[in-house]
CSV table of C-alpha atoms in Angstrom, one decimal:
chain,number,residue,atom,x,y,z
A,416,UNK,CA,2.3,-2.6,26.9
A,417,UNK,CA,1.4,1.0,28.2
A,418,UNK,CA,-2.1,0.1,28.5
A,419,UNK,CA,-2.1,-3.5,30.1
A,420,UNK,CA,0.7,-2.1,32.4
A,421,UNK,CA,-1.7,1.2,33.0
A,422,UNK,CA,-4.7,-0.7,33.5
A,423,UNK,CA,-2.8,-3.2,36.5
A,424,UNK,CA,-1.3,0.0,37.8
A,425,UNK,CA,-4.9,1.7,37.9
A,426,UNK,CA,-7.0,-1.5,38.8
A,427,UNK,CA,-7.3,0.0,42.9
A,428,UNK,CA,-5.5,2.7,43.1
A,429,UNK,CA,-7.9,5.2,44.8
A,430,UNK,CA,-6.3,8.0,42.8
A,431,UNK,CA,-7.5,6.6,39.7
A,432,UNK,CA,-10.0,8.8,37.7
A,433,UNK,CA,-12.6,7.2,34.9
A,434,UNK,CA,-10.9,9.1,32.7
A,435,UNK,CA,-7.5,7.6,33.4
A,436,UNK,CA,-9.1,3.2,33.4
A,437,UNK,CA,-10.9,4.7,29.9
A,438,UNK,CA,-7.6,5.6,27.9
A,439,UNK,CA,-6.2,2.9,29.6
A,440,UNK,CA,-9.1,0.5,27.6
A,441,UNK,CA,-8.7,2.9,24.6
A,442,UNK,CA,-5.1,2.0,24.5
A,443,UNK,CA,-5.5,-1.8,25.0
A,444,UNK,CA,-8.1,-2.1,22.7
A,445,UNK,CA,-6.3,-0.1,20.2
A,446,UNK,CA,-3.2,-2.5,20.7
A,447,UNK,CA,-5.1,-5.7,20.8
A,448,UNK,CA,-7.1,-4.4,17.0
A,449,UNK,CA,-3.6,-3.3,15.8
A,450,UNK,CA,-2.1,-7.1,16.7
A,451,UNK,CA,-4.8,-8.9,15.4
A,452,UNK,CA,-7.0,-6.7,12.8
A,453,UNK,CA,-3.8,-5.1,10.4
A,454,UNK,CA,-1.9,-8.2,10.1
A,455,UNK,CA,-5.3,-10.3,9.4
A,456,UNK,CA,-6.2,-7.5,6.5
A,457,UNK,CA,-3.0,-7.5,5.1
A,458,UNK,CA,-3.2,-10.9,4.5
A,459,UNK,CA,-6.9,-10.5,3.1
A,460,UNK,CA,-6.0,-8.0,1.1
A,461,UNK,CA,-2.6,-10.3,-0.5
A,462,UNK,CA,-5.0,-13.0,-0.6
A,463,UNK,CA,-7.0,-11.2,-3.0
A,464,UNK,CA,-4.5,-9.5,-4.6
A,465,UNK,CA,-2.8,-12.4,-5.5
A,466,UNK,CA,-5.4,-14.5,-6.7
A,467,UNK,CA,-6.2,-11.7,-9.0
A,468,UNK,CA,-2.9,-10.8,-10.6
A,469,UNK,CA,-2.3,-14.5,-10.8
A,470,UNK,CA,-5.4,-14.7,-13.3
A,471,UNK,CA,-4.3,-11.9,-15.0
A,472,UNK,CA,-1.2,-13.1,-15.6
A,473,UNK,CA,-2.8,-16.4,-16.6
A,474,UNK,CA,-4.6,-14.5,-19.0
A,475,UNK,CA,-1.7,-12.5,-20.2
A,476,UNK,CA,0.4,-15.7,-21.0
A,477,UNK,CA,-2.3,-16.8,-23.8
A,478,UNK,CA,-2.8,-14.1,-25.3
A,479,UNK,CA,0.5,-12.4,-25.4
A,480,UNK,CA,2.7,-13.6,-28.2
A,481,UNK,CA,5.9,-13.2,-28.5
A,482,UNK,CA,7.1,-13.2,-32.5
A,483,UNK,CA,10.0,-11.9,-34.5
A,484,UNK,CA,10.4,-8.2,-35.9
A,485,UNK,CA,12.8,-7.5,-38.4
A,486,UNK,CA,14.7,-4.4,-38.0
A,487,UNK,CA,13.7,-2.0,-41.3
A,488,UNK,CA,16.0,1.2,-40.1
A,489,UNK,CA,16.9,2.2,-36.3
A,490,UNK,CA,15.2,5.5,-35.1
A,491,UNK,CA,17.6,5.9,-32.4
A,492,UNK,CA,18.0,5.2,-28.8
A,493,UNK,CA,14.9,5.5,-26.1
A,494,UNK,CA,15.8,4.8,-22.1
A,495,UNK,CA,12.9,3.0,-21.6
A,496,UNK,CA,12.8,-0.4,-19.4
A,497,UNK,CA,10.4,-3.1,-18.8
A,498,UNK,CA,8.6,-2.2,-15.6
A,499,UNK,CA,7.6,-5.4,-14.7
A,500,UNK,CA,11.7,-7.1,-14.9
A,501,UNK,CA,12.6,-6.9,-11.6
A,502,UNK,CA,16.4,-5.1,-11.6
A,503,UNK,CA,17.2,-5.5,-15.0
A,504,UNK,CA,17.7,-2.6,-17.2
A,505,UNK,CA,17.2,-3.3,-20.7
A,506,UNK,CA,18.8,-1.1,-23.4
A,507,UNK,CA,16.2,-0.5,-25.8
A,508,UNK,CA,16.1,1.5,-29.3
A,509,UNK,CA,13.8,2.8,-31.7
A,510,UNK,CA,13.5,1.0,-34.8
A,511,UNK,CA,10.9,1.1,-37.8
A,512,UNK,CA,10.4,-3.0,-38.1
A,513,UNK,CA,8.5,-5.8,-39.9
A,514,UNK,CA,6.6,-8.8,-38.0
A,515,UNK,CA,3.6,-11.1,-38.5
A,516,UNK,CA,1.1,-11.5,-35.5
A,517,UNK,CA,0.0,-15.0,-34.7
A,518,UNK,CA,-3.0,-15.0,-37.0
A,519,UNK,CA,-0.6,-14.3,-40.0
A,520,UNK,CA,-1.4,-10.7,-40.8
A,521,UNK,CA,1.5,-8.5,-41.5
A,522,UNK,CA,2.6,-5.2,-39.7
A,523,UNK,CA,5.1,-2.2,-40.3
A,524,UNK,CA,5.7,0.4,-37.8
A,525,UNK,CA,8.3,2.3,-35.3
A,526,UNK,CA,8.7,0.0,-32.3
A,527,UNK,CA,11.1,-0.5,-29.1
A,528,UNK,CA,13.8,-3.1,-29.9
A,529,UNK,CA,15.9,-4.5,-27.0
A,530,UNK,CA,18.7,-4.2,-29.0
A,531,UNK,CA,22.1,-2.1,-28.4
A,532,UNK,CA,23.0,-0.9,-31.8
A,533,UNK,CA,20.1,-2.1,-34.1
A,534,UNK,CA,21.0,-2.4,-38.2
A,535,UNK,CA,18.7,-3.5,-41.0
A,536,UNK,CA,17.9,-6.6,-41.1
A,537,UNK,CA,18.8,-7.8,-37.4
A,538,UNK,CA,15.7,-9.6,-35.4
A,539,UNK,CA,14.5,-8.7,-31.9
A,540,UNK,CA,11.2,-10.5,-29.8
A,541,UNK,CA,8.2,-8.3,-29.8
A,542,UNK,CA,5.2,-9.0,-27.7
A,543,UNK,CA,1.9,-8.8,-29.3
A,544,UNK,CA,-1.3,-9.4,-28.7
A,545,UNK,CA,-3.1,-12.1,-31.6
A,546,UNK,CA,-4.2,-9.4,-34.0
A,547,UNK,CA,-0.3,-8.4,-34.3
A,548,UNK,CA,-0.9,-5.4,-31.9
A,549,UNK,CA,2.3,-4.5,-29.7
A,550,UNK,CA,1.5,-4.8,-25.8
A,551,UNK,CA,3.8,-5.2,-22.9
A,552,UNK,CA,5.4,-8.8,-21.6
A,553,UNK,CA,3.0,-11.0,-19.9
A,554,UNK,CA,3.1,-10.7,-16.0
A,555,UNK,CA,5.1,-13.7,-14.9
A,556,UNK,CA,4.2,-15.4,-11.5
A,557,UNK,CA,6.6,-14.4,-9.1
A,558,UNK,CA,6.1,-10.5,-10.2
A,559,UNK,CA,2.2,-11.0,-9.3
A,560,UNK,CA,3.2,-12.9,-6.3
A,561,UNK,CA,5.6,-10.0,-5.0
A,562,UNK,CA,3.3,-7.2,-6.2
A,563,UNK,CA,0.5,-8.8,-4.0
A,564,UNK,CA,2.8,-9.4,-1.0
A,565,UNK,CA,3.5,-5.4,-1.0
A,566,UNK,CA,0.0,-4.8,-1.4
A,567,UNK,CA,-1.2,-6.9,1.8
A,568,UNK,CA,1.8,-5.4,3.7
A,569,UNK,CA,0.7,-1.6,2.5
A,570,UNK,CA,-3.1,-2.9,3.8
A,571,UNK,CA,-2.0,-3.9,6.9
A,572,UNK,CA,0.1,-1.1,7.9
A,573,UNK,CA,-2.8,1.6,6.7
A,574,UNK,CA,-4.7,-0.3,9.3
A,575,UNK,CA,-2.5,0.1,12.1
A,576,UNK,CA,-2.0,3.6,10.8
A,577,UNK,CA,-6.2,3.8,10.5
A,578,UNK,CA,-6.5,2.0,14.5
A,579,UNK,CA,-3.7,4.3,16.3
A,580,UNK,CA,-5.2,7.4,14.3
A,581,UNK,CA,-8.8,6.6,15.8
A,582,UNK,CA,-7.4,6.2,19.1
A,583,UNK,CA,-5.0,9.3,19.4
A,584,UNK,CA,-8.6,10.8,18.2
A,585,UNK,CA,-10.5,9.1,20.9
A,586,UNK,CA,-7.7,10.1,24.0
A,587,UNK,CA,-7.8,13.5,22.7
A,588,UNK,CA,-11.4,14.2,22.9
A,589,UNK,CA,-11.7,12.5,26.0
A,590,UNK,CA,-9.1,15.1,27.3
A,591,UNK,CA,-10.5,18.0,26.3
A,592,UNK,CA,-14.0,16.8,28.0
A,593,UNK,CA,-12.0,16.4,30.6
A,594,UNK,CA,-10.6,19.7,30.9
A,595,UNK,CA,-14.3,20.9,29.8
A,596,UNK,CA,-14.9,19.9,33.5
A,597,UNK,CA,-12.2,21.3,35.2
A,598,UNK,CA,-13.5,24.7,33.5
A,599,UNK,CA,-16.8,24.2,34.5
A,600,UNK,CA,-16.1,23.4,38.3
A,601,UNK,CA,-13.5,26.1,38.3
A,602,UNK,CA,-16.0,28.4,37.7
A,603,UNK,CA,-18.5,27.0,40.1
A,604,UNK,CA,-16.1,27.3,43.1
A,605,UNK,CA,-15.9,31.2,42.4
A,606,UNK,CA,-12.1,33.2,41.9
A,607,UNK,CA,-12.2,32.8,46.3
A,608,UNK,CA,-11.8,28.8,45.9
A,609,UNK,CA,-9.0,27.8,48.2
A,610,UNK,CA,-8.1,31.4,50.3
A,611,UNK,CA,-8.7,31.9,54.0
A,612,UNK,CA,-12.4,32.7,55.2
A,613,UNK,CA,-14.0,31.6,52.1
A,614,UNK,CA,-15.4,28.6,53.5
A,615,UNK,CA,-13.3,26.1,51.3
C-alpha cells in the first residue's frame, strides 16, 4: 500500500525526485510480483509435489506387504516411531522374529515390533517389500497430500522472501547512487557553497 499511496502522493508534486517515483515503482512492482508470483508458485510447486508423492505412494501400496512376524525372543525396548503417522506414537521393541515374504521365502532376524511387552511366540505386522525385505509403511494419501501442501506453502513464501529481498537490494543501491551524487556535486560547489560573497 506504501507504494500505490507513494506513487499518488508523488504523481505532481514538484518536490518529487526520479529517485523518489523509482522506489515508488520498485515497491509496487515488488508488491504486485509478491501478490501474484509466490502464491501462483506455491501452488505449482504443490501441484507437482503432490502429483509425485501421490505416485509414490501408489507405488508404495503394491509393493509394500504387510505379513506376520512371529516373536522368537525380545531384544528390548527402542523409542522409535513411524515418521509418516501423523501424532501417534507407537511403542515399539526389539525382537529377533520369524516371517515369510509374499513370494514364500522364509526370514529370521532382529526387527522393530509395535508391541509393548513382546514374548515368544506373540505376532506383530511387518512391512516388507516382496522378497521378504523389511521397509517402512506405505505413504498413505492424506500424508502425501499434506506433505505437498507444506511444500507449495514453503515455495511460495521463499518467493515472497526471494521478491522483497531483490527489492530491499534494488532501493538500496539506488540510494547509495543517490548519495554518490550528492558527493559528487558537494564537491563541485567547493567548501564556500552557501556563505556570503561566494557567489552562491
Amino acid at each position: 500500500m506504501r507504494a500505490v499511496t507513494g506513487l499518488w502522493r508523488w504523481r505532481r508534486n514538484p518536490l518529487c525526485r526520479a529517485t523518489d517515483l523509482a522506489e515508488a515503482w520498485v515497491a509496487l512492482a515488488a508488491l504486485v510480483l509478491i501478490t501474484v508470483v509466490a502464491p501462483l508458485t506455491g501452488a505449482l510447486v504443490g501441484f507437482l509435489t503432490e502429483d509425485s508423492l501421490q505416485r509414490a505412494a501408489r507405488l508404495e501400496q503394491h509393493t509394500h506387504h504387510l505379513v506376520t512376524a512371529t516373536v522368537v525372543r525380545p531384544l528390548g525396548r527402542a523409542p522409535e516411531s513411524d515418521p509418516d503417522t501423523a501424532g501417534v506414537h507407537e511403542t515399539r521393541s526389539r525382537v529377533v522374529a520369524d516371517w515369510s515374504a509374499p513370494d514364500g521365502s522364509a526370514h529370521h532376524g532382529p526387527v522393530l515390533a509395535d508391541l509393548k511387552s513382546p514374548h515368544t511366540g506373540d505376532h506383530f505386522g511387518l512391512w516388507t517389500d516382496p522378497r521378504g525385505r523389511i521397509t517402512t509403511r506405505p505413504l498413505d494419501s492424506v500424508t502425501a497430500t499434506s506433505h505437498a501442501v507444506l511444500a507449495g506453502f514453503g515455495a511460495a513464501l521463499l518467493a515472497a522472501a526471494l521478491i522483497e529481498a531483490a527489492r530491499r537490494l534494488t532501493v538500496w543501491r539506488m540510494v547509495r547512487r543517490r548519495y554518490a551524487r550528492w558527493d559528487q556535486a558537494s564537491d563541485r560547489a567547493g567548501p564556500d557553497w552557501g556563505k556570503a560573497g561566494t557567489g552562491s
